[in-house]
Amino acid sequence: AQSVAQPEDQVNVAEGNPLTVKCTYSVSGNPYLFWYVQYPNRGLQFLLKYITGDNLVKGSYGFEAEFNKSQTSFHLKKPSALVSDSALYFCAVRDPILTGGGNKLTFGTGTQLKVEL
Amino acid sequence: EAQVTQNPRYLITVTGKKLTVTCSQNMNHEYMSWYRQDPGLGLRQIYYSMNVEVTDKGDVPEGYKVSRKEKRNFPLILESPSPNQTSLYFCASSRQGEAYEQYFGPGTRLTVT
């Protein structure tokens, strides 16, 4: 089985400060990990993914995430937050050894990021 | 422009009245999927399709049907909607293969009274 947890329902940060949105996962094999962002009244947009290789992955809008196998984590980070980053962020995992389900992703419950002036 | 479209975007209906939510993608993707989003539960997969005429159940398929007669279209059918199907629905598509990211439609907010 594959699962993912986002322990924080909401994260508040001041504009210009670094931000971190946490994600931990559970899979049988080596995971494929994704971050998506959802702006109000919009669908989910892909931010970045980890498949293999370098543990630090860079994505859209200045976001990056670090894969940590020993801690089973894939936290989303940005060095300097913008008010426009305020949105709902979802972490998702795919266990590639899981048979069936096609490209099935298992999503976390989401973390609302609020960036204030 | 590469995109996934859904219609309608908003729908209010009554219990038992059959409805269809359409989904179409213009990226020639093999894989398509339907999710529902509910507060505190994240996104849960309803049905998916790995290609034309190939569909299978996701985690919460009860009360839903799908079909995949053309590669670009993947409609979601509620034969007899009930209030517990009030939710925000997303269609997604991707290339076949676990490493590919999914592209999502704008969502359909359904209310069943």
PDB file of C-alpha atoms in Angstrom:
ATOM      1  CA  ALA A   1       0.000   0.000   0.000  1.00  0.00           C
ATOM      2  CA  GLN A   2       1.080   3.568  -0.539  1.00  0.00           C
ATOM      3  CA  SER A   3       0.205   6.504   1.671  1.00  0.00           C
ATOM      4  CA  VAL A   4       1.248  10.088   2.252  1.00  0.00           C
ATOM      5  CA  ALA A   5       0.816  12.436   5.197  1.00  0.00           C
ATOM      6  CA  GLN A   6       0.839  16.206   5.367  1.00  0.00           C
ATOM      7  CA  PRO A   7       0.939  16.926   9.091  1.00  0.00           C
ATOM      8  CA  GLU A   8       0.046  20.627   8.881  1.00  0.00           C
ATOM      9  CA  ASP A   9      -3.363  21.828   7.750  1.00  0.00           C
ATOM     10  CA  GLN A  10      -2.065  25.379   7.449  1.00  0.00           C
ATOM     11  CA  VAL A  11       1.293  27.097   7.294  1.00  0.00           C
ATOM     12  CA  ASN A  12       1.649  30.828   7.795  1.00  0.00           C
ATOM     13  CA  VAL A  13       4.754  32.711   6.733  1.00  0.00           C
ATOM     14  CA  ALA A  14       5.728  36.325   6.181  1.00  0.00           C
ATOM     15  CA  GLU A  15       6.593  37.468   2.673  1.00  0.00           C
ATOM     16  CA  GLY A  16      10.321  37.248   2.070  1.00  0.00           C
ATOM     17  CA  ASN A  17      10.843  34.508   4.649  1.00  0.00           C
ATOM     18  CA  PRO A  18      11.660  30.927   3.713  1.00  0.00           C
ATOM     19  CA  LEU A  19       8.793  28.455   3.674  1.00  0.00           C
ATOM     20  CA  THR A  20       8.550  24.716   4.227  1.00  0.00           C
ATOM     21  CA  VAL A  21       5.524  22.500   3.639  1.00  0.00           C
ATOM     22  CA  LYS A  22       6.005  19.036   5.081  1.00  0.00           C
ATOM     23  CA  CYS A  23       5.251  15.672   3.534  1.00  0.00           C
ATOM     24  CA  THR A  24       6.038  12.130   4.647  1.00  0.00           C
ATOM     25  CA  TYR A  25       5.254   8.962   2.736  1.00  0.00           C
ATOM     26  CA  SER A  26       4.980   5.196   3.063  1.00  0.00           C
ATOM     27  CA  VAL A  27       5.583   2.787   0.182  1.00  0.00           C
ATOM     28  CA  SER A  28       6.940  -0.704  -0.302  1.00  0.00           C
ATOM     29  CA  GLY A  29       9.618   0.201  -2.825  1.00  0.00           C
ATOM     30  CA  ASN A  30      11.350   3.360  -3.978  1.00  0.00           C
ATOM     31  CA  PRO A  31       8.752   6.089  -4.326  1.00  0.00           C
ATOM     32  CA  TYR A  32       7.823   8.475  -7.076  1.00  0.00           C
ATOM     33  CA  LEU A  33       6.890  11.734  -5.337  1.00  0.00           C
ATOM     34  CA  PHE A  34       5.033  14.772  -6.620  1.00  0.00           C
ATOM     35  CA  TRP A  35       3.957  18.208  -5.437  1.00  0.00           C
ATOM     36  CA  TYR A  36       0.913  19.975  -6.834  1.00  0.00           C
ATOM     37  CA  VAL A  37      -0.532  23.416  -6.095  1.00  0.00           C
ATOM     38  CA  GLN A  38      -4.182  24.429  -6.219  1.00  0.00           C
ATOM     39  CA  TYR A  39      -5.170  28.075  -6.481  1.00  0.00           C
ATOM     40  CA  PRO A  40      -8.757  29.083  -5.627  1.00  0.00           C
ATOM     41  CA  ASN A  41     -11.295  27.863  -8.179  1.00  0.00           C
ATOM     42  CA  ARG A  42      -8.597  26.196 -10.231  1.00  0.00           C
ATOM     43  CA  GLY A  43      -7.451  22.651 -10.888  1.00  0.00           C
ATOM     44  CA  LEU A  44      -4.227  21.223  -9.526  1.00  0.00           C
ATOM     45  CA  GLN A  45      -1.018  22.329 -11.203  1.00  0.00           C
ATOM     46  CA  PHE A  46       2.132  20.229 -11.235  1.00  0.00           C
ATOM     47  CA  LEU A  47       5.081  21.799  -9.382  1.00  0.00           C
ATOM     48  CA  LEU A  48       7.826  19.191  -9.285  1.00  0.00           C
ATOM     49  CA  LYS A  49       8.599  15.508  -8.941  1.00  0.00           C
ATOM     50  CA  TYR A  50      11.234  13.140  -7.658  1.00  0.00           C
ATOM     51  CA  ILE A  51      11.787   9.946  -9.617  1.00  0.00           C
ATOM     52  CA  THR A  52      15.446   9.112  -9.101  1.00  0.00           C
ATOM     53  CA  GLY A  53      18.839  10.807  -8.881  1.00  0.00           C
ATOM     54  CA  ASP A  54      19.638  14.032  -7.068  1.00  0.00           C
ATOM     55  CA  ASN A  55      17.735  14.316  -3.801  1.00  0.00           C
ATOM     56  CA  LEU A  56      17.136  18.048  -4.304  1.00  0.00           C
ATOM     57  CA  VAL A  57      14.561  18.662  -6.997  1.00  0.00           C
ATOM     58  CA  LYS A  58      13.824  22.077  -8.472  1.00  0.00           C
ATOM     59  CA  GLY A  59      10.452  22.968  -9.896  1.00  0.00           C
ATOM     60  CA  SER A  60       8.189  25.774 -11.034  1.00  0.00           C
ATOM     61  CA  TYR A  61       7.882  29.227  -9.440  1.00  0.00           C
ATOM     62  CA  GLY A  62      11.142  28.874  -7.477  1.00  0.00           C
ATOM     63  CA  PHE A  63      10.005  25.887  -5.437  1.00  0.00           C
ATOM     64  CA  GLU A  64      12.227  22.962  -4.589  1.00  0.00           C
ATOM     65  CA  ALA A  65      11.865  19.783  -2.579  1.00  0.00           C
ATOM     66  CA  GLU A  66      14.296  17.482  -0.855  1.00  0.00           C
ATOM     67  CA  PHE A  67      13.884  13.729  -0.917  1.00  0.00           C
ATOM     68  CA  ASN A  68      15.078  12.111   2.299  1.00  0.00           C
ATOM     69  CA  LYS A  69      14.869   8.336   2.152  1.00  0.00           C
ATOM     70  CA  SER A  70      15.878   7.688   5.768  1.00  0.00           C
ATOM     71  CA  GLN A  71      13.174  10.017   7.061  1.00  0.00           C
ATOM     72  CA  THR A  72      10.689   9.065   4.303  1.00  0.00           C
ATOM     73  CA  SER A  73      10.082  12.745   3.680  1.00  0.00           C
ATOM     74  CA  PHE A  74       9.703  15.035   0.694  1.00  0.00           C
ATOM     75  CA  HIS A  75       9.319  18.555   2.078  1.00  0.00           C
ATOM     76  CA  LEU A  76       8.529  21.453  -0.235  1.00  0.00           C
ATOM     77  CA  LYS A  77      10.629  24.568   0.206  1.00  0.00           C
ATOM     78  CA  LYS A  78      11.124  28.049  -1.147  1.00  0.00           C
ATOM     79  CA  PRO A  79      13.864  30.447  -0.025  1.00  0.00           C
ATOM     80  CA  SER A  80      11.713  33.580  -0.158  1.00  0.00           C
ATOM     81  CA  ALA A  81       7.920  33.405  -0.025  1.00  0.00           C
ATOM     82  CA  LEU A  82       5.608  35.641  -2.036  1.00  0.00           C
ATOM     83  CA  VAL A  83       2.021  36.611  -1.249  1.00  0.00           C
ATOM     84  CA  SER A  84       1.112  35.051  -4.602  1.00  0.00           C
ATOM     85  CA  ASP A  85       2.340  31.668  -3.301  1.00  0.00           C
ATOM     86  CA  SER A  86      -0.707  31.502  -1.043  1.00  0.00           C
ATOM     87  CA  ALA A  87      -2.576  28.379  -2.142  1.00  0.00           C
ATOM     88  CA  LEU A  88      -3.374  24.791  -1.235  1.00  0.00           C
ATOM     89  CA  TYR A  89      -0.461  22.389  -1.687  1.00  0.00           C
ATOM     90  CA  PHE A  90      -0.751  18.644  -2.181  1.00  0.00           C
ATOM     91  CA  CYS A  91       1.929  16.007  -1.891  1.00  0.00           C
ATOM     92  CA  ALA A  92       1.357  12.749  -3.802  1.00  0.00           C
ATOM     93  CA  VAL A  93       3.120   9.401  -4.008  1.00  0.00           C
ATOM     94  CA  ARG A  94       3.243   6.534  -6.453  1.00  0.00           C
ATOM     95  CA  ASP A  95       4.775   3.198  -5.555  1.00  0.00           C
ATOM     96  CA  PRO A  96       6.177   1.863  -8.838  1.00  0.00           C
ATOM     97  CA  ILE A  97       6.102  -1.750  -7.668  1.00  0.00           C
ATOM     98  CA  LEU A  98       2.410  -1.526  -6.892  1.00  0.00           C
ATOM     99  CA  THR A  99       0.613  -3.609  -9.490  1.00  0.00           C
ATOM    100  CA  GLY A 100      -2.589  -2.360 -11.012  1.00  0.00           C
ATOM    101  CA  GLY A 101      -3.977   1.140 -10.684  1.00  0.00           C
ATOM    102  CA  GLY A 102      -2.202   2.503 -13.708  1.00  0.00           C
ATOM    103  CA  ASN A 103      -0.617   5.821 -12.877  1.00  0.00           C
ATOM    104  CA  LYS A 104      -2.545   6.008  -9.622  1.00  0.00           C
ATOM    105  CA  LEU A 105      -1.362   8.674  -7.242  1.00  0.00           C
ATOM    106  CA  THR A 106      -2.197   8.754  -3.559  1.00  0.00           C
ATOM    107  CA  PHE A 107      -2.623  12.323  -2.348  1.00  0.00           C
ATOM    108  CA  GLY A 108      -2.164  13.880   1.035  1.00  0.00           C
ATOM    109  CA  THR A 109      -4.927  15.929   2.602  1.00  0.00           C
ATOM    110  CA  GLY A 110      -3.359  19.210   1.567  1.00  0.00           C
ATOM    111  CA  THR A 111      -1.668  22.106   3.359  1.00  0.00           C
ATOM    112  CA  GLN A 112      -3.009  25.631   3.060  1.00  0.00           C
ATOM    113  CA  LEU A 113      -0.128  28.074   2.710  1.00  0.00           C
ATOM    114  CA  LYS A 114      -0.793  31.650   3.692  1.00  0.00           C
ATOM    115  CA  VAL A 115       1.868  34.255   2.958  1.00  0.00           C
ATOM    116  CA  GLU A 116       1.289  37.616   4.577  1.00  0.00           C
ATOM    117  CA  LEU A 117       2.868  41.011   4.068  1.00  0.00           C
TER     118      LEU A 117
ATOM    119  CA  GLU B   1      -2.773  25.094 -25.690  1.00  0.00           C
ATOM    120  CA  ALA B   2      -2.429  21.755 -23.927  1.00  0.00           C
ATOM    121  CA  GLN B   3      -5.327  21.357 -21.547  1.00  0.00           C
ATOM    122  CA  VAL B   4      -7.938  19.234 -19.855  1.00  0.00           C
ATOM    123  CA  THR B   5     -11.462  20.632 -20.024  1.00  0.00           C
ATOM    124  CA  GLN B   6     -14.465  19.720 -17.933  1.00  0.00           C
ATOM    125  CA  ASN B   7     -18.104  20.621 -18.273  1.00  0.00           C
ATOM    126  CA  PRO B   8     -20.086  21.819 -16.530  1.00  0.00           C
ATOM    127  CA  ARG B   9     -17.998  23.740 -13.999  1.00  0.00           C
ATOM    128  CA  TYR B  10     -20.875  24.052 -11.566  1.00  0.00           C
ATOM    129  CA  LEU B  11     -23.955  21.858 -11.249  1.00  0.00           C
ATOM    130  CA  ILE B  12     -26.808  21.747  -8.781  1.00  0.00           C
ATOM    131  CA  THR B  13     -29.153  18.803  -9.155  1.00  0.00           C
ATOM    132  CA  VAL B  14     -31.649  16.709  -7.222  1.00  0.00           C
ATOM    133  CA  THR B  15     -31.368  13.213  -5.868  1.00  0.00           C
ATOM    134  CA  GLY B  16     -31.875  10.537  -8.504  1.00  0.00           C
ATOM    135  CA  LYS B  17     -31.580  12.673 -11.614  1.00  0.00           C
ATOM    136  CA  LYS B  18     -28.961  11.165 -13.895  1.00  0.00           C
ATOM    137  CA  LEU B  19     -26.101  13.425 -14.904  1.00  0.00           C
ATOM    138  CA  THR B  20     -22.895  13.321 -16.905  1.00  0.00           C
ATOM    139  CA  VAL B  21     -19.752  15.370 -16.391  1.00  0.00           C
ATOM    140  CA  THR B  22     -17.638  15.530 -19.518  1.00  0.00           C
ATOM    141  CA  CYS B  23     -13.840  15.516 -19.638  1.00  0.00           C
ATOM    142  CA  SER B  24     -11.674  16.036 -22.690  1.00  0.00           C
ATOM    143  CA  GLN B  25      -7.921  16.319 -23.203  1.00  0.00           C
ATOM    144  CA  ASN B  26      -5.968  17.444 -26.274  1.00  0.00           C
ATOM    145  CA  MET B  27      -2.571  15.974 -25.387  1.00  0.00           C
ATOM    146  CA  ASN B  28      -3.102  12.476 -26.806  1.00  0.00           C
ATOM    147  CA  HIS B  29      -2.645  11.022 -23.332  1.00  0.00           C
ATOM    148  CA  GLU B  30      -3.332   7.349 -22.798  1.00  0.00           C
ATOM    149  CA  TYR B  31      -4.143   7.600 -19.086  1.00  0.00           C
ATOM    150  CA  MET B  32      -7.159   9.445 -17.697  1.00  0.00           C
ATOM    151  CA  SER B  33      -8.614   9.495 -14.231  1.00  0.00           C
ATOM    152  CA  TRP B  34     -11.418  10.969 -12.143  1.00  0.00           C
ATOM    153  CA  TYR B  35     -10.933  12.202  -8.581  1.00  0.00           C
ATOM    154  CA  ARG B  36     -13.189  13.727  -5.993  1.00  0.00           C
ATOM    155  CA  GLN B  37     -11.917  16.288  -3.516  1.00  0.00           C
ATOM    156  CA  ASP B  38     -13.508  16.599  -0.088  1.00  0.00           C
ATOM    157  CA  PRO B  39     -12.332  18.732   2.846  1.00  0.00           C
ATOM    158  CA  GLY B  40      -9.892  16.889   5.072  1.00  0.00           C
ATOM    159  CA  LEU B  41      -9.729  13.900   2.720  1.00  0.00           C
ATOM    160  CA  GLY B  42      -7.570  15.192  -0.111  1.00  0.00           C
ATOM    161  CA  LEU B  43      -8.193  13.726  -3.550  1.00  0.00           C
ATOM    162  CA  ARG B  44      -9.536  10.216  -3.928  1.00  0.00           C
ATOM    163  CA  GLN B  45      -9.561   8.317  -7.182  1.00  0.00           C
ATOM    164  CA  ILE B  46     -12.966   7.240  -8.517  1.00  0.00           C
ATOM    165  CA  TYR B  47     -12.145   5.520 -11.818  1.00  0.00           C
ATOM    166  CA  TYR B  48      -9.271   5.469 -14.235  1.00  0.00           C
ATOM    167  CA  SER B  49      -8.601   4.422 -17.802  1.00  0.00           C
ATOM    168  CA  MET B  50      -5.331   3.239 -19.269  1.00  0.00           C
ATOM    169  CA  ASN B  51      -6.536   3.502 -22.852  1.00  0.00           C
ATOM    170  CA  VAL B  52      -9.614   3.320 -25.072  1.00  0.00           C
ATOM    171  CA  GLU B  53     -12.085   0.728 -23.810  1.00  0.00           C
ATOM    172  CA  VAL B  54      -9.890  -0.008 -20.769  1.00  0.00           C
ATOM    173  CA  THR B  55     -11.295   1.276 -17.477  1.00  0.00           C
ATOM    174  CA  ASP B  56     -11.010   0.187 -13.870  1.00  0.00           C
ATOM    175  CA  LYS B  57     -12.184   1.141 -10.409  1.00  0.00           C
ATOM    176  CA  GLY B  58     -10.269   3.439  -8.134  1.00  0.00           C
ATOM    177  CA  ASP B  59     -10.730   3.808  -4.390  1.00  0.00           C
ATOM    178  CA  VAL B  60     -14.298   5.185  -4.319  1.00  0.00           C
ATOM    179  CA  PRO B  61     -16.171   3.906  -7.399  1.00  0.00           C
ATOM    180  CA  GLU B  62     -19.600   3.279  -5.819  1.00  0.00           C
ATOM    181  CA  GLY B  63     -22.351   5.277  -7.498  1.00  0.00           C
ATOM    182  CA  TYR B  64     -20.280   6.232 -10.542  1.00  0.00           C
ATOM    183  CA  LYS B  65     -19.759   4.943 -14.059  1.00  0.00           C
ATOM    184  CA  VAL B  66     -17.294   5.871 -16.776  1.00  0.00           C
ATOM    185  CA  SER B  67     -16.650   5.084 -20.404  1.00  0.00           C
ATOM    186  CA  ARG B  68     -13.695   5.562 -22.745  1.00  0.00           C
ATOM    187  CA  LYS B  69     -14.855   5.237 -26.324  1.00  0.00           C
ATOM    188  CA  GLU B  70     -12.410   7.824 -27.659  1.00  0.00           C
ATOM    189  CA  LYS B  71      -8.912   8.555 -26.483  1.00  0.00           C
ATOM    190  CA  ARG B  72      -9.580  12.208 -25.753  1.00  0.00           C
ATOM    191  CA  ASN B  73     -12.847  11.841 -23.790  1.00  0.00           C
ATOM    192  CA  PHE B  74     -13.573  10.292 -20.414  1.00  0.00           C
ATOM    193  CA  PRO B  75     -17.058  11.168 -19.116  1.00  0.00           C
ATOM    194  CA  LEU B  76     -18.159  10.553 -15.546  1.00  0.00           C
ATOM    195  CA  ILE B  77     -21.736   9.341 -15.153  1.00  0.00           C
ATOM    196  CA  LEU B  78     -23.854   9.464 -12.021  1.00  0.00           C
ATOM    197  CA  GLU B  79     -26.863   7.258 -12.741  1.00  0.00           C
ATOM    198  CA  SER B  80     -28.739   8.161  -9.547  1.00  0.00           C
ATOM    199  CA  PRO B  81     -26.944  10.928  -7.657  1.00  0.00           C
ATOM    200  CA  SER B  82     -27.236  11.128  -3.896  1.00  0.00           C
ATOM    201  CA  PRO B  83     -26.329  13.938  -1.466  1.00  0.00           C
ATOM    202  CA  ASN B  84     -23.134  12.142  -0.398  1.00  0.00           C
ATOM    203  CA  GLN B  85     -21.852  12.675  -3.931  1.00  0.00           C
ATOM    204  CA  THR B  86     -21.798  16.423  -3.376  1.00  0.00           C
ATOM    205  CA  SER B  87     -18.159  17.203  -3.984  1.00  0.00           C
ATOM    206  CA  LEU B  88     -15.550  18.836  -6.194  1.00  0.00           C
ATOM    207  CA  TYR B  89     -14.608  16.586  -9.098  1.00  0.00           C
ATOM    208  CA  PHE B  90     -11.401  16.646 -11.119  1.00  0.00           C
ATOM    209  CA  CYS B  91     -10.471  14.903 -14.308  1.00  0.00           C
ATOM    210  CA  ALA B  92      -6.792  14.295 -15.006  1.00  0.00           C
ATOM    211  CA  SER B  93      -4.700  12.872 -17.811  1.00  0.00           C
ATOM    212  CA  SER B  94      -1.115  11.828 -18.368  1.00  0.00           C
ATOM    213  CA  ARG B  95       1.137   9.797 -20.566  1.00  0.00           C
ATOM    214  CA  GLN B  96       1.190   6.139 -19.646  1.00  0.00           C
ATOM    215  CA  GLY B  97       3.889   5.366 -17.097  1.00  0.00           C
ATOM    216  CA  GLU B  98       4.206   5.950 -13.389  1.00  0.00           C
ATOM    217  CA  ALA B  99       6.823   8.666 -13.627  1.00  0.00           C
ATOM    218  CA  TYR B 100       4.687  11.074 -15.623  1.00  0.00           C
ATOM    219  CA  GLU B 101       2.889  13.933 -13.946  1.00  0.00           C
ATOM    220  CA  GLN B 102      -0.843  14.294 -14.332  1.00  0.00           C
ATOM    221  CA  TYR B 103      -2.593  17.296 -15.856  1.00  0.00           C
ATOM    222  CA  PHE B 104      -5.801  18.347 -14.174  1.00  0.00           C
ATOM    223  CA  GLY B 105      -8.969  19.957 -15.416  1.00  0.00           C
ATOM    224  CA  PRO B 106     -10.447  23.034 -13.697  1.00  0.00           C
ATOM    225  CA  GLY B 107     -12.899  21.026 -11.632  1.00  0.00           C
ATOM    226  CA  THR B 108     -16.666  20.545 -11.444  1.00  0.00           C
ATOM    227  CA  ARG B 109     -18.445  21.530  -8.278  1.00  0.00           C
ATOM    228  CA  LEU B 110     -21.474  19.280  -7.882  1.00  0.00           C
ATOM    229  CA  THR B 111     -24.254  19.791  -5.353  1.00  0.00           C
ATOM    230  CA  VAL B 112     -26.926  17.116  -4.970  1.00  0.00           C
ATOM    231  CA  THR B 113     -29.972  18.151  -2.923  1.00  0.00           C
TER     232      THR B 113
END
